[in-house]
Coordinates of C-alpha atoms and ligand atoms in Angstrom, one line a residue:
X32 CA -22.3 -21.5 56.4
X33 CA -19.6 -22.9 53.6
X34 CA -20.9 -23.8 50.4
X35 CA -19.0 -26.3 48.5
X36 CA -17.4 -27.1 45.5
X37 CA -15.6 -30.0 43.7
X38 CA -12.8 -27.5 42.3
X39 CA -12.1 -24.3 43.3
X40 CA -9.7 -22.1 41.2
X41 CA -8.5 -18.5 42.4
X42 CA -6.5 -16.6 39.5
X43 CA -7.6 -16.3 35.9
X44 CA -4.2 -15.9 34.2
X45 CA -2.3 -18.3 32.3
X46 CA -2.1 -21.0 34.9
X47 CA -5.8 -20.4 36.3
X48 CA -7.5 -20.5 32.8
X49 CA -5.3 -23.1 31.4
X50 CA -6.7 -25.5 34.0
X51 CA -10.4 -24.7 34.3
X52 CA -10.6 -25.2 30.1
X53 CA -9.5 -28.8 30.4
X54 CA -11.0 -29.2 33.8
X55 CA -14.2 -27.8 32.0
X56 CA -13.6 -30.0 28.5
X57 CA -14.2 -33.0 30.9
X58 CA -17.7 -31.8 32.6
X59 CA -16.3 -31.1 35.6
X60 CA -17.9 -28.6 37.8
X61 CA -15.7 -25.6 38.9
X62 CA -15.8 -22.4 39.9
X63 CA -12.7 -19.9 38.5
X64 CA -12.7 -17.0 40.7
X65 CA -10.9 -13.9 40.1
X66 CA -10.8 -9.8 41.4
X67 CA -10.8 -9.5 37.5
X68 CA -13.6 -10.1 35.4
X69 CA -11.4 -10.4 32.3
X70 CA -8.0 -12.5 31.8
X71 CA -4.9 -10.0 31.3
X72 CA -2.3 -10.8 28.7
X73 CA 0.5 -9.8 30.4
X74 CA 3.0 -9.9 28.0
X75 CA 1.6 -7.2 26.0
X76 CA 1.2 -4.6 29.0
X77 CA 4.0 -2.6 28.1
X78 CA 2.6 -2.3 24.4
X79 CA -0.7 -1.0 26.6
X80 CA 1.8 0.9 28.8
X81 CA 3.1 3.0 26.0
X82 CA 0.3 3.5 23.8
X83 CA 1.1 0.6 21.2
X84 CA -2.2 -1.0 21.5
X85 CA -5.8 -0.6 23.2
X86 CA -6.6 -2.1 26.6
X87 CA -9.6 -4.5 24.3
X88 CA -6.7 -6.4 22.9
X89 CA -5.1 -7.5 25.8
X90 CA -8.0 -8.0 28.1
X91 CA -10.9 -10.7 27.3
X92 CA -13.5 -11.1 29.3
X93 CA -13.6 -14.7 31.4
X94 CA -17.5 -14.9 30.6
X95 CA -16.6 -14.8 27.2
X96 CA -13.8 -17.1 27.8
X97 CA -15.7 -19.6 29.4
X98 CA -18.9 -19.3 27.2
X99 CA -19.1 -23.0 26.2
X100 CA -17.7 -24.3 29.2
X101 CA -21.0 -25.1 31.1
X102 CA -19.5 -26.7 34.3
X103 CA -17.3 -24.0 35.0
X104 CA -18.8 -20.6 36.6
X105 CA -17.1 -17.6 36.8
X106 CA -17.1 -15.8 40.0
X107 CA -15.8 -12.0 40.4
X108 CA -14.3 -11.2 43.7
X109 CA -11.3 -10.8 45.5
X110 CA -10.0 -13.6 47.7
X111 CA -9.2 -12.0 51.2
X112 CA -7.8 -15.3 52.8
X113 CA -6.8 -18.7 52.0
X114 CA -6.7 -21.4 54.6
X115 CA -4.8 -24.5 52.9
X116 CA -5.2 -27.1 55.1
X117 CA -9.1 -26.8 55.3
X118 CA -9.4 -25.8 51.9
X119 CA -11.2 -23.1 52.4
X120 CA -11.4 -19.2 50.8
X121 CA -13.0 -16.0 52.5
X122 CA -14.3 -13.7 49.6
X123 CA -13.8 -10.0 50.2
X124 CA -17.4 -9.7 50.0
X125 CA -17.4 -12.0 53.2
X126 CA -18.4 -15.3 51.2
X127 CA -16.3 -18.2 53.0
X128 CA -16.1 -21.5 50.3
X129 CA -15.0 -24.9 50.7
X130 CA -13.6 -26.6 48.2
X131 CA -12.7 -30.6 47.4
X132 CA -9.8 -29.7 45.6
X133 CA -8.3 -25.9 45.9
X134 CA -6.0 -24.4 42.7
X135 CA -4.2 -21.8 43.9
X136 CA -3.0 -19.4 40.9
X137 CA -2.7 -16.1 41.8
X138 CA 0.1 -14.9 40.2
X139 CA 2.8 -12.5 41.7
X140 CA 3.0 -9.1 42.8
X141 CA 6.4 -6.7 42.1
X142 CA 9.1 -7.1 44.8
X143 CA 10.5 -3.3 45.2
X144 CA 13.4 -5.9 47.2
X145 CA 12.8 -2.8 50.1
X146 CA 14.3 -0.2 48.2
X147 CA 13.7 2.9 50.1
X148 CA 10.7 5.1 47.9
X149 CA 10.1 2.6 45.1
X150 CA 6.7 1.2 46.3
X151 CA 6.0 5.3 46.6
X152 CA 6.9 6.8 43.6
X153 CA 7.6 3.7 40.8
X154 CA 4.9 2.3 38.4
X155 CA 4.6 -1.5 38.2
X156 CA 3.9 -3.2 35.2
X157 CA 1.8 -6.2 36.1
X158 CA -1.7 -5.5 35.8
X159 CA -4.0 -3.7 32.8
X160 CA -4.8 -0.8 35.7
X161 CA -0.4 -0.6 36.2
X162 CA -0.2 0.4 32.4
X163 CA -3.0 2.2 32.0
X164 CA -1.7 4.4 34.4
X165 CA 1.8 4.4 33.6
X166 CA 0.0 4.9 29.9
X167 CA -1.7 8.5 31.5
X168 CA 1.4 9.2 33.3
X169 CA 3.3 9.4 30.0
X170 CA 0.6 11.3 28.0
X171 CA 0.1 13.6 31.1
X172 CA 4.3 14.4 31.3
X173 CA 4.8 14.8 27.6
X174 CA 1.6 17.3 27.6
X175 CA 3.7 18.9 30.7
X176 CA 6.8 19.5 28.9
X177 CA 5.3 20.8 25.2
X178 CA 3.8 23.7 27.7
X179 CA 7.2 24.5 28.7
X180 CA 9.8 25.2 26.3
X181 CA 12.5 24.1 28.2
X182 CA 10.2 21.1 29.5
X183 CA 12.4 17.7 29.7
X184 CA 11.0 14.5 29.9
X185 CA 13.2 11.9 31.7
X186 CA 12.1 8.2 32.2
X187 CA 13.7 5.3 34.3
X188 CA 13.2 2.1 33.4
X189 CA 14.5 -0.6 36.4
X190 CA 15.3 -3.8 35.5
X191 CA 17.4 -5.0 32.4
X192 CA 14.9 -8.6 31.9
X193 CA 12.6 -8.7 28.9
X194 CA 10.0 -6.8 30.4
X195 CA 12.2 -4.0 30.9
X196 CA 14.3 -4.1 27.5
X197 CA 10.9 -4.1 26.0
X198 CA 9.1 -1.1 28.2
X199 CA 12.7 0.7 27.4
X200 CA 13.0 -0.2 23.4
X201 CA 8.9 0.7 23.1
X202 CA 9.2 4.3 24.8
X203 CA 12.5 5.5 22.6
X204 CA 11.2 4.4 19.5
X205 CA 7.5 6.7 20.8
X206 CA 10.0 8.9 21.4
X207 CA 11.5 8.8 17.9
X208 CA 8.3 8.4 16.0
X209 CA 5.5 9.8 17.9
X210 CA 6.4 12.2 20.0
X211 CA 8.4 13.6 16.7
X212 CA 5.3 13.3 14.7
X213 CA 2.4 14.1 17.3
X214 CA 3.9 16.7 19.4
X215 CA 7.4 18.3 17.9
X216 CA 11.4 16.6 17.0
X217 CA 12.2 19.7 19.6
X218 CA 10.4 18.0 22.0
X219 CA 11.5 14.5 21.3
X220 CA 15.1 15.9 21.2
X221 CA 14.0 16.6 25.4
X222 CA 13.0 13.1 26.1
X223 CA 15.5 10.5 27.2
X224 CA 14.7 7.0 28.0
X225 CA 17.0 5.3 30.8
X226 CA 17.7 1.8 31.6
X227 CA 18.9 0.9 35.1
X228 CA 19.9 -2.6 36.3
X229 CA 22.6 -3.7 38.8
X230 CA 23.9 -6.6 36.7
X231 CA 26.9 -5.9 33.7
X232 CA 24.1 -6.5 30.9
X233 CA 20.8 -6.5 29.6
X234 CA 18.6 -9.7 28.8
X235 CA 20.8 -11.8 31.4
X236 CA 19.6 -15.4 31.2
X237 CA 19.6 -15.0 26.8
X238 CA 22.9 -15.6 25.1
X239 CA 25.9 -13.5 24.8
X240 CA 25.1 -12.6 21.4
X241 CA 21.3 -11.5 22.0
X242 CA 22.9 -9.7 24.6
X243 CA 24.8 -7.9 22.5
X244 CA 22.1 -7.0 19.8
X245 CA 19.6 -5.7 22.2
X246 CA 22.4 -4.0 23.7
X247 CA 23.2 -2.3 20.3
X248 CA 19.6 -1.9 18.9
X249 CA 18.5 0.0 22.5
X250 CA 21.6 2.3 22.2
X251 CA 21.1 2.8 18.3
X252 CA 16.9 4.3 19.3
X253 CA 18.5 6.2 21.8
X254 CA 18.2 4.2 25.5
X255 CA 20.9 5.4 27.8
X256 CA 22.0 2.3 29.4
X257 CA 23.2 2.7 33.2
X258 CA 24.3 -0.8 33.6
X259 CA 26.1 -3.0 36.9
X260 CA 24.3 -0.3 39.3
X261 CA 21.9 -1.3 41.8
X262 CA 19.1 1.1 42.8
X263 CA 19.4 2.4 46.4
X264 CA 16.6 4.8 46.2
X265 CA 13.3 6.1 44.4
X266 CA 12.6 9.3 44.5
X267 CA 9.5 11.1 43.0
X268 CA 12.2 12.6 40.6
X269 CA 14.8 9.8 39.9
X270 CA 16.1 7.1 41.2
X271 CA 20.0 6.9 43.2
X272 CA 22.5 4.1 42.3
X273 CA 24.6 2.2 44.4
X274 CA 27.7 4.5 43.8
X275 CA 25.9 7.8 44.9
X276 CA 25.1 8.8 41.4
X277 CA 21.9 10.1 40.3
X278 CA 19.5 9.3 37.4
X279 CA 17.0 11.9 36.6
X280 CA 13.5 10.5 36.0
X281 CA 9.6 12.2 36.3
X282 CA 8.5 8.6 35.7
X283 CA 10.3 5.6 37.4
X284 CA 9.1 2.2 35.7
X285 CA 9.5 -0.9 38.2
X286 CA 10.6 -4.1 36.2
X287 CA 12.7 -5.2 38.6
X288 CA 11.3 -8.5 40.1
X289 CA 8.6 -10.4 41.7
X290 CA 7.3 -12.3 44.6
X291 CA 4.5 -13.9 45.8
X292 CA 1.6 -11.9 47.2
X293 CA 0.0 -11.8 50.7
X294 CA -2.8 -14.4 49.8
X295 CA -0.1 -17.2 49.9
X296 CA 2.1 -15.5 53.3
X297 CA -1.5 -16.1 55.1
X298 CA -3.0 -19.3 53.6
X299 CA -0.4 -21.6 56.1
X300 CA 1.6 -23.2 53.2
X301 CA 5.5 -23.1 53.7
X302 CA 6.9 -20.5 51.4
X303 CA 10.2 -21.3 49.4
X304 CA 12.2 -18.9 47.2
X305 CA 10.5 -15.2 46.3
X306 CA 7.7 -15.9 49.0
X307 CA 6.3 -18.7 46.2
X308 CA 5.3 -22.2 47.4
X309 CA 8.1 -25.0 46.7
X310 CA 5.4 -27.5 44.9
X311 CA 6.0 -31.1 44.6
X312 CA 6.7 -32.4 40.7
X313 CA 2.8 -33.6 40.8
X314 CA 2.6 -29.6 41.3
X315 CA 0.5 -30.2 44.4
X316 CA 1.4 -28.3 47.8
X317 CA 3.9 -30.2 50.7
X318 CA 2.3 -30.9 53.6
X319 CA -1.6 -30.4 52.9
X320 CA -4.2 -32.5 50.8
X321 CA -5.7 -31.6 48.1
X322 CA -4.0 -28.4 47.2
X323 CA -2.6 -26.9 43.9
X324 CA -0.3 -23.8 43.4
X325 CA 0.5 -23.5 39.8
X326 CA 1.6 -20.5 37.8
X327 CA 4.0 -17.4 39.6
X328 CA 3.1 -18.1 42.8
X329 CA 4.6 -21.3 43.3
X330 CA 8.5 -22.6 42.1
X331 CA 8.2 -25.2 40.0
X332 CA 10.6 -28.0 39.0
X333 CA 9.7 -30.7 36.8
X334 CA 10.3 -34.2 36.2
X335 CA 14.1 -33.7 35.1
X336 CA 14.7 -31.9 38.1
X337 CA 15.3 -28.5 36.3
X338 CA 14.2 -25.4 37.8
X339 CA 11.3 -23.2 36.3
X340 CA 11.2 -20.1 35.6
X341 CA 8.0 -17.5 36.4
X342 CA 7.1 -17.5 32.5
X343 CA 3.1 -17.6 31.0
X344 CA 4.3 -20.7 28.8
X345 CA 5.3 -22.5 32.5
X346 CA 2.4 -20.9 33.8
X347 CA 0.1 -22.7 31.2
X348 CA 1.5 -26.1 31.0
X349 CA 1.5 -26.5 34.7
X350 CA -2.2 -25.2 34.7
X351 CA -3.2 -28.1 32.4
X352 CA -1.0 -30.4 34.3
X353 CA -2.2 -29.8 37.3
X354 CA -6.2 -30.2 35.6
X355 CA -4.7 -34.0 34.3
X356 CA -3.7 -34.6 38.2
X357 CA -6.9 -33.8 39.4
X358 CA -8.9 -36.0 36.7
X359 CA -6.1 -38.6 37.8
X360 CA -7.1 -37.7 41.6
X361 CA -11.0 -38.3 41.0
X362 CA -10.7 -41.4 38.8
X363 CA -8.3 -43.2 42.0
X364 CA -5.2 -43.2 40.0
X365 CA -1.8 -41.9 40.2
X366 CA -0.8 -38.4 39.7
X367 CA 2.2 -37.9 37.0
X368 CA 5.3 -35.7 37.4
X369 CA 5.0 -32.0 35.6
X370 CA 7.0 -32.7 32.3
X371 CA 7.3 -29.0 31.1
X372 CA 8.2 -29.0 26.8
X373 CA 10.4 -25.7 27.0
X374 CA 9.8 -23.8 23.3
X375 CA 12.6 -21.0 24.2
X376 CA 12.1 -17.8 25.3
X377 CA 12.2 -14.7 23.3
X378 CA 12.1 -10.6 23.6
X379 CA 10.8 -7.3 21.4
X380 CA 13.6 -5.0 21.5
X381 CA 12.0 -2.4 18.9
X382 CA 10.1 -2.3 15.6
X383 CA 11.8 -5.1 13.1
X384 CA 14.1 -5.7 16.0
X385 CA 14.0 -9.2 18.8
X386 CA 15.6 -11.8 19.8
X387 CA 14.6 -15.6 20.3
X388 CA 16.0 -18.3 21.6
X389 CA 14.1 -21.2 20.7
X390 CA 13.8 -24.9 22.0
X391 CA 15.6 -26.9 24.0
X392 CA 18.5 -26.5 21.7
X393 CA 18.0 -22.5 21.8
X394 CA 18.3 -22.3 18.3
X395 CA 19.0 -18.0 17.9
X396 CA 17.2 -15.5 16.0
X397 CA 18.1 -11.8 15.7
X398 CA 16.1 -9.0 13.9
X399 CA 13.6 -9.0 11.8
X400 CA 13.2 -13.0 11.9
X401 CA 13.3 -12.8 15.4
X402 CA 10.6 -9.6 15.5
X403 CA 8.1 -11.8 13.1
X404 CA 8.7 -15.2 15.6
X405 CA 7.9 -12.6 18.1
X406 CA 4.5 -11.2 16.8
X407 CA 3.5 -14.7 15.8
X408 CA 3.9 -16.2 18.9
X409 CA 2.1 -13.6 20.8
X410 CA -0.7 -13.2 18.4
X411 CA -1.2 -17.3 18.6
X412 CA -1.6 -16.8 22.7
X413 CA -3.6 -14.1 22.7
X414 CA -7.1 -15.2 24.1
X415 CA -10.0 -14.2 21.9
X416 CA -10.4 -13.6 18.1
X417 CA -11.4 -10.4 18.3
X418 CA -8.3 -9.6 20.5
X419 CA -6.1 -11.2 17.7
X420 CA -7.7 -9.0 15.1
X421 CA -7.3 -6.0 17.4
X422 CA -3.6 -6.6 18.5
X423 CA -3.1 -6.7 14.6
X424 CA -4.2 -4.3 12.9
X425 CA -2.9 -2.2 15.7
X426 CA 0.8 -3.5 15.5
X427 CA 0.2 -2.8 11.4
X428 CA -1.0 0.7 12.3
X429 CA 2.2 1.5 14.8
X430 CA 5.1 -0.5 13.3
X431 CA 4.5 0.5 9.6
X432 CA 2.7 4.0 10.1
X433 CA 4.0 4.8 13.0
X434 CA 0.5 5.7 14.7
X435 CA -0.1 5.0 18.2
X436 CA -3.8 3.0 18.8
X437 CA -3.8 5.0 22.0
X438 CA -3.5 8.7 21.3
X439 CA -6.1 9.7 24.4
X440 CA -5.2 8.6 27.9
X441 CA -6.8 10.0 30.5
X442 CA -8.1 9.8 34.1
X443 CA -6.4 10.9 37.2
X444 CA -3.2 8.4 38.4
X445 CA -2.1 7.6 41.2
X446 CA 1.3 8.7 41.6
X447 CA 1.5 12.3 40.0
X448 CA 4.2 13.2 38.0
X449 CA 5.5 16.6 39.3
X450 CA 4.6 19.6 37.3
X451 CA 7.5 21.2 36.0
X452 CA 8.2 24.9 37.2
X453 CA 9.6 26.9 34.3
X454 CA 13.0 28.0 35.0
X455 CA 14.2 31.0 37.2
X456 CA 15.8 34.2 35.7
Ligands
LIG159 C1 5.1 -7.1 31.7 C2 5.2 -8.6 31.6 C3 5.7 -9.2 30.4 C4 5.8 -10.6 30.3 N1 6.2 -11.2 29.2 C5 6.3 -12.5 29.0 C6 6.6 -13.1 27.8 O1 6.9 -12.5 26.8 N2 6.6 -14.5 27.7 C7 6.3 -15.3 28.8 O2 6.2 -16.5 28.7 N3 5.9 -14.7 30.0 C8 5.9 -13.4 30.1 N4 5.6 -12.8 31.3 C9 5.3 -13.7 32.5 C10 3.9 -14.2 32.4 O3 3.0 -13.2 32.0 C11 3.6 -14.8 33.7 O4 4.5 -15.8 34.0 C12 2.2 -15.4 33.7 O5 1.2 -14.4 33.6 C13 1.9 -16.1 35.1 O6 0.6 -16.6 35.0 P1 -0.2 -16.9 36.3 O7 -1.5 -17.5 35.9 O8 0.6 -17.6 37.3 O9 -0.5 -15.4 36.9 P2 -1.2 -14.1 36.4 O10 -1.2 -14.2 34.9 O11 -0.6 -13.0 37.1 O12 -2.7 -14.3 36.9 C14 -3.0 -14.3 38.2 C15 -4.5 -13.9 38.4 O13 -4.9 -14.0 39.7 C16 -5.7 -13.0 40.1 N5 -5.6 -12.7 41.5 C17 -4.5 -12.4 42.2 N6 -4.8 -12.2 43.5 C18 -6.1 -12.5 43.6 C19 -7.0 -12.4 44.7 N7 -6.6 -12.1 46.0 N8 -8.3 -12.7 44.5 C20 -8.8 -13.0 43.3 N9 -8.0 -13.1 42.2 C21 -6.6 -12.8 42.4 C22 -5.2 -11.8 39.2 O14 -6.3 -10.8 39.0 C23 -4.8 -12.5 37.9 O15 -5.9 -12.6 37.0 C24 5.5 -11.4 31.4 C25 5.0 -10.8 32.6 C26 4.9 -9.4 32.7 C27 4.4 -8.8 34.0

């Protein structure tokens, strides 16, 4: 037996939450479900990932989000399967729901693009669990090599976008700061931070000259760029490039793409691009009624015709889009084209260092101007006031005192890093 709702929404990240709020403002009934109980802020996962801040200031749970919203109820569970055309979800705790209108906003999983060993050995940086345990696999490596005096520390980073340059920038300047001032500067002097990527340069959709200054501030903290090499293999200790070459690395971070997961290969929607569902402008699905993918898991062009990228700001717009078209939907009237207003994009190379490129017009920042932009922005998204009080004072504590918020990271991960045998006579 179904039960039945008017709305259905399965994700609560940008896209998922972004629609049930205005879906909710208007006393509509919906249920948001998610694995999750809390929203993740994504963005800040790396700062999670290498110790900058605590797990509470990223993470919020969707109770709490959704407090005042008496229409919508939060339901924690994993969908197992999606059927489009009927509109209908099984729950991994067997529960089988039939919705009026489905929102489909799950998001996107790493794409590894087949590379022999990377879904083995790398970490991926999506999710609060990835960076907590890429977080312990640090902590456990550096406690590794300060038991061996001839201990090294080597850690890839794949993929030359934003969330790479960031992960990259973060752990050298740890490296520089913290590891000097926790553990030893004879130990820091064993760490090295690489950054792998097949194309010529970092940062590749930003601007020649952003380019260049993250390009200079990750070399000046001590990255070692290993750029215009793809990765042909991940192995437990380093990755191979596509001219034979090696890379040495205990940890290998994966930042080097997405796609769509196996919730939208199954639910009978045509898949486009990156296994995502080509949406119409109206950010409904092709070819079934009633059905909205929004968010990373679906390729999104709006009403000028341009081509969207997989960003939270996207992500959010289209989520309250997509809410307007439903209200539209229930009231009889037309649905509108997605207009997306595009407010630039922008990256964290290091402490006092970013680049933005703002607006349509892409008006540049570098530096300090840039870094402040930077923390602004993010501290405006973050969901919660306590989470904005929590990111803050921890980014005062790290980028002025150079104190990490997460000294103590434990439990066991999943992919070990391999203990390091001292050397032989
Ligand atoms: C490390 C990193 C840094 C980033 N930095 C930026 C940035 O600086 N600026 C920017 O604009 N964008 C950034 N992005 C991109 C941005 O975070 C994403 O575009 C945005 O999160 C997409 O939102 P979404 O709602 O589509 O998906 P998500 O935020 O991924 O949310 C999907 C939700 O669906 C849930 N879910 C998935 N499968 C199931 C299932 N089977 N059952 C139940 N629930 C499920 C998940 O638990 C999750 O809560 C970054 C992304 C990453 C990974």
């Amino acid at each position: 037996m179904e039960d039945s709702y008017p709305v259905i929404i399965v994700g609560a990240g940008f896209a998922g939450v972004a629609a049930a709020k205005e879906l909710g403002r208007k006393g509509i009934r919906v249920l948001l479900i998610d694995s999750n109980n809390y929203h993740q802020f994504q963005p800040l996962l790396y700062q999670v990932a290498t110790s900058q801040i605590g797990v509470s200031a990223i993470a919020r749970p969707l109770r709490a989000v959704f407090r005042r919203y008496k229409t919508v109820k939060v339901l924690t569970s994993k969908v197992d399967s999606v059927n489009a055309a009927e509109r209908v979800i099984t729950t991994a705790d067997g529960r089988s729901l039939q919705a009026d209108v489905l929102v489909i906003a799950v998001g996107a999983v790493p794409n590894f693009f087949n590379t022999p060993g990377a879904e083995e050995h790398a970490f991926p940086l999506y999710s609060v669990t990835d960076a907590t345990k890429l977080g312990s696999g640090l902590t456990r490596l550096l406690d590794q090599a300060d038991r061996n005096p001839d201990g090294s520390v080597d850690v890839v980073v794949v993929g030359g976008g934003p969330t790479g340059v960031e992960t990259a920038g973060a752990m050298a300047e740890n490296v520089k700061y913290v590891v000097s001032k926790y553990f030893s500067p004879e130990l820091a002097a064993r760490c090295r931070v690489h950054l792998v990527d097949m194309v010529p340069t970092v940062l590749n959709m930003f601007s020649a000259k952003s380019q260049s200054y993250a390009t200079d501030h990750l070399k000046k903290v001590g990255v070692q760029l290993h750029m215009g090499q793809g990765v042909t293999e991940v192995r437990n200790d380093g990755v191979t490039l596509a001219d034979g070459s090696s890379v040495p690395g205990q940890i290998v971070v994966w930042a080097g793409g997405l796609k769509a997961g196996d919730l939208i290969g199954g639910s009978g929607l045509t898949q486009g691009r990156g296994g995502r569902v080509d949406v119409k402008t109206d950010l409904t699905a092709p070819g079934v009624e009633g059905v909205y993918v929004i968010g990373d898991c679906a390729n999104i062009t709006d009403s000028t015709g341009a081509k969207l990228p997989q960003l939270g700001s996207v992500a959010q717009q289209a989520g309250k889009w997509a809410a307007s078209n439903i209200l539209a939907d229930l009231k009889g009237e037309s649905r509108a084209p997605f207009r997306y207003v595009d407010k630039g994009y922008m990256a964290m190379v290091g402490r006092g260092a970013a680049v933005a490129e703002l607006g349509r017009k892409r008006i540049q920042l570098q530096g300090i101007l840039a870094f402040l932009s930077w923390l602004l922005v993010h501290l405006a998204l973050l969901s919660g006031l306590q989470q904005k009080i929590r990111a803050l004072f921890s980014w005062l504590n790290g980028y002025i005192l150079h104190s990490p918020a997460q000294v103590v990271v434990s439990g066991p991960i999943e992919k070990e890093t391999p203990e390091q045998e001292p050397p032989g006579p």
